[in-house]
PDB file of C-alpha atoms in Angstrom:
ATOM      1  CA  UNK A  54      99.704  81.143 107.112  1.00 85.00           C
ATOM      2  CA  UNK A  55     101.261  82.712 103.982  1.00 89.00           C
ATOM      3  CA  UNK A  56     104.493  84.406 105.127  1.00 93.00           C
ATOM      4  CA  UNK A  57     105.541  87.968 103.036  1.00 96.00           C
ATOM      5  CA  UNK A  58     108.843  89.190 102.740  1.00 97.00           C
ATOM      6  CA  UNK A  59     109.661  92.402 101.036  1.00 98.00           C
ATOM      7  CA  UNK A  60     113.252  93.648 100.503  1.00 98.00           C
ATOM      8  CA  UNK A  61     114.616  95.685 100.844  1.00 98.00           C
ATOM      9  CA  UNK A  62     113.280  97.417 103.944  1.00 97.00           C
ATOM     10  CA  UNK A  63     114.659 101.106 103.267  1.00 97.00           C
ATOM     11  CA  UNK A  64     115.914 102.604  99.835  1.00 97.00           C
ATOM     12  CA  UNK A  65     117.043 105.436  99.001  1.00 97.00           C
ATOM     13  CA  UNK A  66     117.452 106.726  95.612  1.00 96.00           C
ATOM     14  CA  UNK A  67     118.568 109.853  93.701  1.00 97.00           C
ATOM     15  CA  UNK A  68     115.827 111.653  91.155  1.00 97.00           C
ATOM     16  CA  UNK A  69     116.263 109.664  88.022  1.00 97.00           C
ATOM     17  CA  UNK A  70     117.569 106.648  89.355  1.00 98.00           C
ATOM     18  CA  UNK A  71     115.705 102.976  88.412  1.00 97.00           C
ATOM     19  CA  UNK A  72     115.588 100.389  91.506  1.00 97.00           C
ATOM     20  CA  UNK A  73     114.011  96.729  92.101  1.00 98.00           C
ATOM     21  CA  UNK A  74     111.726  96.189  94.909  1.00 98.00           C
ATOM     22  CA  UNK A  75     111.245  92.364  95.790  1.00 98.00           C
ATOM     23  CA  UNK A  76     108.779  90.262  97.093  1.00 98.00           C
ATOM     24  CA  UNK A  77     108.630  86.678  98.093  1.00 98.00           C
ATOM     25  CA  UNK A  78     106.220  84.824  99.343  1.00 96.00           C
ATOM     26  CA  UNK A  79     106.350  81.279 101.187  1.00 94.00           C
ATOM     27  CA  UNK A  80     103.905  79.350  99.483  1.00 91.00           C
ATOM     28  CA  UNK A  81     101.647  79.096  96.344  1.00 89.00           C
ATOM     29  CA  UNK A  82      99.099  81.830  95.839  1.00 88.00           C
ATOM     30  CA  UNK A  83      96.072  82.885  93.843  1.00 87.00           C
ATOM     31  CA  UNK A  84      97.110  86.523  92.976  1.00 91.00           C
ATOM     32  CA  UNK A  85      99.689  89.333  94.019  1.00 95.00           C
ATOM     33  CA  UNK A  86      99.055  93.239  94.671  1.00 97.00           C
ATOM     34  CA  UNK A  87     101.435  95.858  94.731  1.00 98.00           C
ATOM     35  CA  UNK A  88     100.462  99.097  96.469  1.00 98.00           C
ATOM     36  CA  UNK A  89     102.289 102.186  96.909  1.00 98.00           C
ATOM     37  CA  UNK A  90     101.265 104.476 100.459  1.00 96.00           C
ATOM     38  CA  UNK A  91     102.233 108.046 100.142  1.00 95.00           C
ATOM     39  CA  UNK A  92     103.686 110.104 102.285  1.00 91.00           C
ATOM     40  CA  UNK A  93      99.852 111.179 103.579  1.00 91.00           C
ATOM     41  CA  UNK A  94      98.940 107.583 104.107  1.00 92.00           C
ATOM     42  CA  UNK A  95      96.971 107.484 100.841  1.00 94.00           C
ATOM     43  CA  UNK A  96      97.108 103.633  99.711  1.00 95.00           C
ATOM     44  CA  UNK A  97      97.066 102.897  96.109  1.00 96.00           C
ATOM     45  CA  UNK A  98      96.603 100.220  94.017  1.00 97.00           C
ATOM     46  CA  UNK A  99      99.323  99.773  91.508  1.00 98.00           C
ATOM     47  CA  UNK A 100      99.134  96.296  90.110  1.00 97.00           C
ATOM     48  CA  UNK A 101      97.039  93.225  90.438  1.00 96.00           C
ATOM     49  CA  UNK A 102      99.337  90.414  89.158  1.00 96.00           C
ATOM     50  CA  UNK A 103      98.999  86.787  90.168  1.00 92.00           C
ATOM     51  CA  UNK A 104     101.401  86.000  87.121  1.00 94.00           C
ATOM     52  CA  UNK A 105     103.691  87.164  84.356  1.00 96.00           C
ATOM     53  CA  UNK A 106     104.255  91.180  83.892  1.00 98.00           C
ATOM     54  CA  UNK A 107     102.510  94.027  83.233  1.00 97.00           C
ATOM     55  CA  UNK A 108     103.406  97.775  83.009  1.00 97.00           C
ATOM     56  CA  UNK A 109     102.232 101.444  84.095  1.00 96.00           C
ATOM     57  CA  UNK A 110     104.201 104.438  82.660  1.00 97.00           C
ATOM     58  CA  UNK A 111     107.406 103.878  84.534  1.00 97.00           C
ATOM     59  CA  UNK A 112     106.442 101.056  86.632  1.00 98.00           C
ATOM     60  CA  UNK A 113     106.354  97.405  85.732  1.00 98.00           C
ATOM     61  CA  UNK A 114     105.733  94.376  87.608  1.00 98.00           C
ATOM     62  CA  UNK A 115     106.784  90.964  87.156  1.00 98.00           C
ATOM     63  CA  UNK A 116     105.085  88.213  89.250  1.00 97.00           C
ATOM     64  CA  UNK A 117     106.556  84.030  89.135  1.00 97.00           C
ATOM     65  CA  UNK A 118     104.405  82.453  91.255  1.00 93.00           C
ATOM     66  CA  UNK A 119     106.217  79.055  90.515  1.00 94.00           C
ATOM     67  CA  UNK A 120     108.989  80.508  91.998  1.00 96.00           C
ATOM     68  CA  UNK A 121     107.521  82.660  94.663  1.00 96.00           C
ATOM     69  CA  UNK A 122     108.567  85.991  93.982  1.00 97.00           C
ATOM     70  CA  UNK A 123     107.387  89.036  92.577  1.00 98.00           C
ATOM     71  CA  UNK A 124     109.373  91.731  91.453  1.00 98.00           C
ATOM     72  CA  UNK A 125     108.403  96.066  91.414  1.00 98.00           C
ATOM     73  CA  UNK A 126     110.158  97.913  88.874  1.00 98.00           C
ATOM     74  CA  UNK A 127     110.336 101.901  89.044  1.00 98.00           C
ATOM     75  CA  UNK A 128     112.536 103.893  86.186  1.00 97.00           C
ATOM     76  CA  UNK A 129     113.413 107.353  86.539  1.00 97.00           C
ATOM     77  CA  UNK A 130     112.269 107.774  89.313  1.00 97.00           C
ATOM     78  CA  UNK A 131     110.661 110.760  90.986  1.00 97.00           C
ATOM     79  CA  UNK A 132     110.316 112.616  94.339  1.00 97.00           C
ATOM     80  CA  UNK A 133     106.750 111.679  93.656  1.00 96.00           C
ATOM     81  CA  UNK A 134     107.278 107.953  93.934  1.00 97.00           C
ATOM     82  CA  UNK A 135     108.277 108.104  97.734  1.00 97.00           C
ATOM     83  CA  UNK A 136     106.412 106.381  99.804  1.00 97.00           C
ATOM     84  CA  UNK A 137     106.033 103.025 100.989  1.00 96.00           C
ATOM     85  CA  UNK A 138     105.715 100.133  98.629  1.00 98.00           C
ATOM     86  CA  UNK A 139     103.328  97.422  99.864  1.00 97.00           C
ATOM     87  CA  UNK A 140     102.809  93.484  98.386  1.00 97.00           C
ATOM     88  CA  UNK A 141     100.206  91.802  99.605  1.00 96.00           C
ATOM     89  CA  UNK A 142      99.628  87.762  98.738  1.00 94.00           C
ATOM     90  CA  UNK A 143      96.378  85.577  99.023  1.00 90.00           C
ATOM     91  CA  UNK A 144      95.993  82.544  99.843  1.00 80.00           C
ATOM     92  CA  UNK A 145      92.937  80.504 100.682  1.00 73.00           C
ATOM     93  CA  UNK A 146      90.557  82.808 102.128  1.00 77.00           C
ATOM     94  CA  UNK A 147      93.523  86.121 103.195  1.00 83.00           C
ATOM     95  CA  UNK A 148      95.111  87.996 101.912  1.00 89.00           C
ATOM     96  CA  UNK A 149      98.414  88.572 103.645  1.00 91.00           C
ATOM     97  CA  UNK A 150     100.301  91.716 103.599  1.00 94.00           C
ATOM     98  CA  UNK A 151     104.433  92.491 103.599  1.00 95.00           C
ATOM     99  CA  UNK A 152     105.437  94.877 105.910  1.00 94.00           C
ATOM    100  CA  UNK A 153     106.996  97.014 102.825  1.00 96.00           C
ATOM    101  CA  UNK A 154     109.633  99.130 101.440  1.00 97.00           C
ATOM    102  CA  UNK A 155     109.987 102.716 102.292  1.00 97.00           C
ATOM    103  CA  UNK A 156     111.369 104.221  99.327  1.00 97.00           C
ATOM    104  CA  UNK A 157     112.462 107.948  99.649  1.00 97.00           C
ATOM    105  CA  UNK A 158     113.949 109.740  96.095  1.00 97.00           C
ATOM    106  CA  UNK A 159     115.964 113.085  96.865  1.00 96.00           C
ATOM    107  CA  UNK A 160     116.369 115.787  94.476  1.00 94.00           C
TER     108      UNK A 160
ATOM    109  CA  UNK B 262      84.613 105.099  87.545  1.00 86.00           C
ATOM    110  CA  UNK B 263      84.539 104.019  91.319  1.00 86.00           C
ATOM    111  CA  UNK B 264      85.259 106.029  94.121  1.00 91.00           C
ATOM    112  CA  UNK B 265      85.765 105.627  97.767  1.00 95.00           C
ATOM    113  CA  UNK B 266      84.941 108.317 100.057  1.00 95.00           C
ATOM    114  CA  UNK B 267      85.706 107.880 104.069  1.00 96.00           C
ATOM    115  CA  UNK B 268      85.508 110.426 106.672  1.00 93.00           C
ATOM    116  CA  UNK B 269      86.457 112.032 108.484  1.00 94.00           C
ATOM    117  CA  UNK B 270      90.493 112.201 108.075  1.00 94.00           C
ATOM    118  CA  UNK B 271      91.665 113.200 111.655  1.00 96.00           C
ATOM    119  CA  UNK B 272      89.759 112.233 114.890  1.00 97.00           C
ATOM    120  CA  UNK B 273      90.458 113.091 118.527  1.00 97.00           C
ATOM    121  CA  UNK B 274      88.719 111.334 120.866  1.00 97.00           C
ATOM    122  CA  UNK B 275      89.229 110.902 124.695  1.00 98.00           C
ATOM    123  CA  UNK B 276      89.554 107.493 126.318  1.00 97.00           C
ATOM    124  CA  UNK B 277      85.485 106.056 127.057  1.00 97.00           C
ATOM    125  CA  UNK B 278      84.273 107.936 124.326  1.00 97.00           C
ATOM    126  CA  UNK B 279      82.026 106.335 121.095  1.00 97.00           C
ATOM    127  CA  UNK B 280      83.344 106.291 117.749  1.00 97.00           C
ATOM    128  CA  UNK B 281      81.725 105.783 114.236  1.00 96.00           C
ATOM    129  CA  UNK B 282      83.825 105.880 111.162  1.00 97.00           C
ATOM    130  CA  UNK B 283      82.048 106.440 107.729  1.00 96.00           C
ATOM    131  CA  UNK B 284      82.874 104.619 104.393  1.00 97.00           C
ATOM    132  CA  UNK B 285      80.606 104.699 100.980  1.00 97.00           C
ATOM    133  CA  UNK B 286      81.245 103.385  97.313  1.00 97.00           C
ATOM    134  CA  UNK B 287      80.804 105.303  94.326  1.00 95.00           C
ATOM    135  CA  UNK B 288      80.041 103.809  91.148  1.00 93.00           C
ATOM    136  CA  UNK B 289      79.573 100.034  91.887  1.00 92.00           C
ATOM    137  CA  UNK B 290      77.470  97.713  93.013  1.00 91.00           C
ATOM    138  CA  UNK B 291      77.375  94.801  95.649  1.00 92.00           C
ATOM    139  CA  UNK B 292      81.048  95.064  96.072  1.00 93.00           C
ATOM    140  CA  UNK B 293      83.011  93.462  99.347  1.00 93.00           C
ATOM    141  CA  UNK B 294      83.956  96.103 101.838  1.00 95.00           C
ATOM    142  CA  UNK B 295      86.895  95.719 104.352  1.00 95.00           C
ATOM    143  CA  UNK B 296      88.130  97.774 107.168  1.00 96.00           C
ATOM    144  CA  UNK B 297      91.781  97.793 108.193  1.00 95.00           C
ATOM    145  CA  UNK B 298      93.903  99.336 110.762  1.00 94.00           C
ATOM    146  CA  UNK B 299      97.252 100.240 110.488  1.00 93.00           C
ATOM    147  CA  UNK B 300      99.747 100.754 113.092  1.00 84.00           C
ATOM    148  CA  UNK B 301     102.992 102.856 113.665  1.00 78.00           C
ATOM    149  CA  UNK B 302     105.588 100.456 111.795  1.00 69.00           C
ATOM    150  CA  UNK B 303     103.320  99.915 108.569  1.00 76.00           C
ATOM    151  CA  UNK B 304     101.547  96.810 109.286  1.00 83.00           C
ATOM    152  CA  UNK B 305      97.844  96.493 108.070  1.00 90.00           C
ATOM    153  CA  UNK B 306      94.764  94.676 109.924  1.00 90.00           C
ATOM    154  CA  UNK B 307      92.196  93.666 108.614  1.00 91.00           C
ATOM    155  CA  UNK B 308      89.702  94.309 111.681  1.00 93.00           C
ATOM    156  CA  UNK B 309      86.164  93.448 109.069  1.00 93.00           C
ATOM    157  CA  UNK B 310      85.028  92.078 106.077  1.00 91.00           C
ATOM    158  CA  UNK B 311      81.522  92.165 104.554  1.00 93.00           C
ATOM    159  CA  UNK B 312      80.403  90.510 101.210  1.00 91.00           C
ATOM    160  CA  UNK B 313      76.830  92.161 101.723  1.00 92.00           C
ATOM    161  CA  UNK B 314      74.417  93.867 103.117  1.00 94.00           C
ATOM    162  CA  UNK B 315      74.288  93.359 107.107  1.00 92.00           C
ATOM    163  CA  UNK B 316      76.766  90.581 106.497  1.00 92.00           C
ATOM    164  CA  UNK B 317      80.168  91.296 108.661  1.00 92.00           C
ATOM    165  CA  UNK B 318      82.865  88.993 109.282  1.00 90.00           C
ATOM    166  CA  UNK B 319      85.439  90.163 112.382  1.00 89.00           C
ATOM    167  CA  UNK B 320      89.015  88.723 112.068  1.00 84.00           C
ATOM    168  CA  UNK B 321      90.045  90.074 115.346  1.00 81.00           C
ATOM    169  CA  UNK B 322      88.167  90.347 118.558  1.00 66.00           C
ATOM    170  CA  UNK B 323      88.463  93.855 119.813  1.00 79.00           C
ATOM    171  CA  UNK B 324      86.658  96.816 120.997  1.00 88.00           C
ATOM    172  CA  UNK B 325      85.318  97.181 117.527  1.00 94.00           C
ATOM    173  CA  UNK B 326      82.248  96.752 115.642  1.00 95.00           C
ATOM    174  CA  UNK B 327      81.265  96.966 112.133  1.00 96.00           C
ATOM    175  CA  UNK B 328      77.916  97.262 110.057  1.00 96.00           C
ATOM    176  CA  UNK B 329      76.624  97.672 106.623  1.00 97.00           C
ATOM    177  CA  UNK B 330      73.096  99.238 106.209  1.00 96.00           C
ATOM    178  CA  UNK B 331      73.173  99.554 102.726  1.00 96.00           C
ATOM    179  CA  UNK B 332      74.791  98.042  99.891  1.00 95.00           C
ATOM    180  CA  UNK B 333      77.571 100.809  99.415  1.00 96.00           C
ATOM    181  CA  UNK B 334      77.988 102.013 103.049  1.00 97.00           C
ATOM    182  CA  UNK B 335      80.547 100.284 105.498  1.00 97.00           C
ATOM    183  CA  UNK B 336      80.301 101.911 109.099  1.00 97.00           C
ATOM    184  CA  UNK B 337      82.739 101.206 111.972  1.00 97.00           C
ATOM    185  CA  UNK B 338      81.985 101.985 115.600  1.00 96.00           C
ATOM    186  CA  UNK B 339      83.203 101.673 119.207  1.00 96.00           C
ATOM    187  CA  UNK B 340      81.149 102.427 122.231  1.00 96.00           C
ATOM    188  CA  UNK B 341      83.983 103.191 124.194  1.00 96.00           C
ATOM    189  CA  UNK B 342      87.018 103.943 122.979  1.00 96.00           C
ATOM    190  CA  UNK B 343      90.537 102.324 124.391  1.00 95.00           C
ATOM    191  CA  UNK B 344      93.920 104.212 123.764  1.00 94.00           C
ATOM    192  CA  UNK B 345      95.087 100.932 122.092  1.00 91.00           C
ATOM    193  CA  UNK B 346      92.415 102.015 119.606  1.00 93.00           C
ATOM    194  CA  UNK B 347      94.588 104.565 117.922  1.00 93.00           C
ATOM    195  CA  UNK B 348      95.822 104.229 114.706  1.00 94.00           C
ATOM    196  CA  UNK B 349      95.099 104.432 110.880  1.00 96.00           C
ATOM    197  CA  UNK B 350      92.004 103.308 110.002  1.00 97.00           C
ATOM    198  CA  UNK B 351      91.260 102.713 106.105  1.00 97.00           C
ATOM    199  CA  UNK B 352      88.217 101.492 104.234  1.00 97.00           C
ATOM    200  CA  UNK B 353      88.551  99.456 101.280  1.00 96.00           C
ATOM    201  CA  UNK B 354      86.664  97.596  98.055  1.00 95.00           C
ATOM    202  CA  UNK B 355      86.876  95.194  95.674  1.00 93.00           C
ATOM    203  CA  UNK B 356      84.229  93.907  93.009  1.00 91.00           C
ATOM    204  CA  UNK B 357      82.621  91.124  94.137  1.00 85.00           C
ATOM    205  CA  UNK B 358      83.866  87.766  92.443  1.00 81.00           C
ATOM    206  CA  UNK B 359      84.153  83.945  92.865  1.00 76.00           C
ATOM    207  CA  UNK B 360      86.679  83.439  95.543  1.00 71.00           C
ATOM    208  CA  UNK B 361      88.235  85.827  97.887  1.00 71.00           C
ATOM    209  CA  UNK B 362      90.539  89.084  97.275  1.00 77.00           C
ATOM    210  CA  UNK B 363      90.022  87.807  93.513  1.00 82.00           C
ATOM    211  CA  UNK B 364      89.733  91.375  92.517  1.00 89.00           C
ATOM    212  CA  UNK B 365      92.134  94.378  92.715  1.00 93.00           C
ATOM    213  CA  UNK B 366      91.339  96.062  96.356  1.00 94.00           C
ATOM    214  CA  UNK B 367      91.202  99.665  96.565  1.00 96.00           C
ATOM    215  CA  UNK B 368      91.390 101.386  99.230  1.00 96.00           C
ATOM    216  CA  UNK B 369      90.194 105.225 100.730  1.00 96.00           C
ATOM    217  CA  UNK B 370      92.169 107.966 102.064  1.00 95.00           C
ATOM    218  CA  UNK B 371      91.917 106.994 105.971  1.00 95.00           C
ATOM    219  CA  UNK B 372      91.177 108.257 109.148  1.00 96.00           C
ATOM    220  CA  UNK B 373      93.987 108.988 111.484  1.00 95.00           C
ATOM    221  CA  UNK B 374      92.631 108.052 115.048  1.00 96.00           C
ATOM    222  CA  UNK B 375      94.102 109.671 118.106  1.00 96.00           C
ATOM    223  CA  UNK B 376      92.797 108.504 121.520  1.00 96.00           C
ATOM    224  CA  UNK B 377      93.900 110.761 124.021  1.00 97.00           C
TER     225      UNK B 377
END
């Protein structure tokens, strides 16, 4: 099956900072979800993005699936955006999960 | 707009006992349902998928079983539960299209499973 790798595993940021969460995935898929789980397990859809880039307030997400990879962007960021960031890839008939990046901001 | 509701949120259950986990949609129609489980150390399961009414598909073979009596209600059960059954459990849609997962999936707040 489609393998998911996410990196990196553990970032954290100060309040305000921007970072660059990255997926890759091993071969060609149909489409691409990002998903952010708070710190109460709530799972939330943030992007559906089998190619090029699309943005939310201060997130943006940029997907090459020529090239494998998709890419999570998050400016100023908040204490609000903590959590852990999911991708999740499908294939033929799965879709295939990462295993994520827990992102805490501090104050 | 859609909405997912799934109850309840906690659960504590002793070993041997049933279980039956609740899931409806809001505000669509025919859409694919899924339950997943996820684990201490963030990987998700998908334990069921159903495309329609009384129509489940089980990816793992388990202690589990799912059903769908109606088109908007996703209901998963246990006759007797196993401690390995703990865990987060989450309920989740997407519109039904050509394909699979060809449509955002959204998921509902959870149920954290303790089997004690």
């Amino acid at each position: 099956g489609i393998q998911v790798e996410q990196s990196p595993p553990d970032l954290i940021l100060q309040e305000g900072a921007n970072s660059t969460l990255r997926c890759n995935f091993s071969d060609s898929v149909n489409n691409l979800q990002w998903f952010h789980q708070n710190p109460w397990g709530q799972l939330i859809n943030l992007f559906y993005i089998p190619s090029g880039t699309k943005q939310n307030g201060r997130l943006s997400a940029t997907t090459v699936a020529t090239e494998r990879y998709s890419l999570l962007y998050i400016s100023s960021s908040q204490t609000t955006d903590s959590g852990v960031y999911f991708c999740a890839v499908t294939g033929s008939r799965t879709l295939t999960f990462g295993k994520g990046t827990m992102l805490l901001v501090s104050p | 707009s859609q909405t997912i509701h799934q109850w309840p949120a906690t659960l504590v259950q002793p070993v041997g006992s049933p279980l039956s986990l609740e899931c409806t949609v809001e505000g669509t129609s025919n859409p694919n349902l899924y339950w997943y489980r996820q684990a201490a150390g963030r990987g998700l399961q998908l334990l069921f998928y159903s495309v329609g009414i009384g129509q489940i598909s089980s990816e793992v073979p388990q202690n589990l079983s799912a059903s769908r009596p109606q088109d908007r209600q996703f209901i998963l059960s246990s006759k007797k539960l196993l401690l390995s059954d703990s865990g987060f459990y989450l309920c989740a849609w997407s519109v039904r299209v050509t394909g699979f997962y060809n449509s955002p999936l959204h998921f509902g707040n959870g149920t954290r499973l303790t089997v004690t």
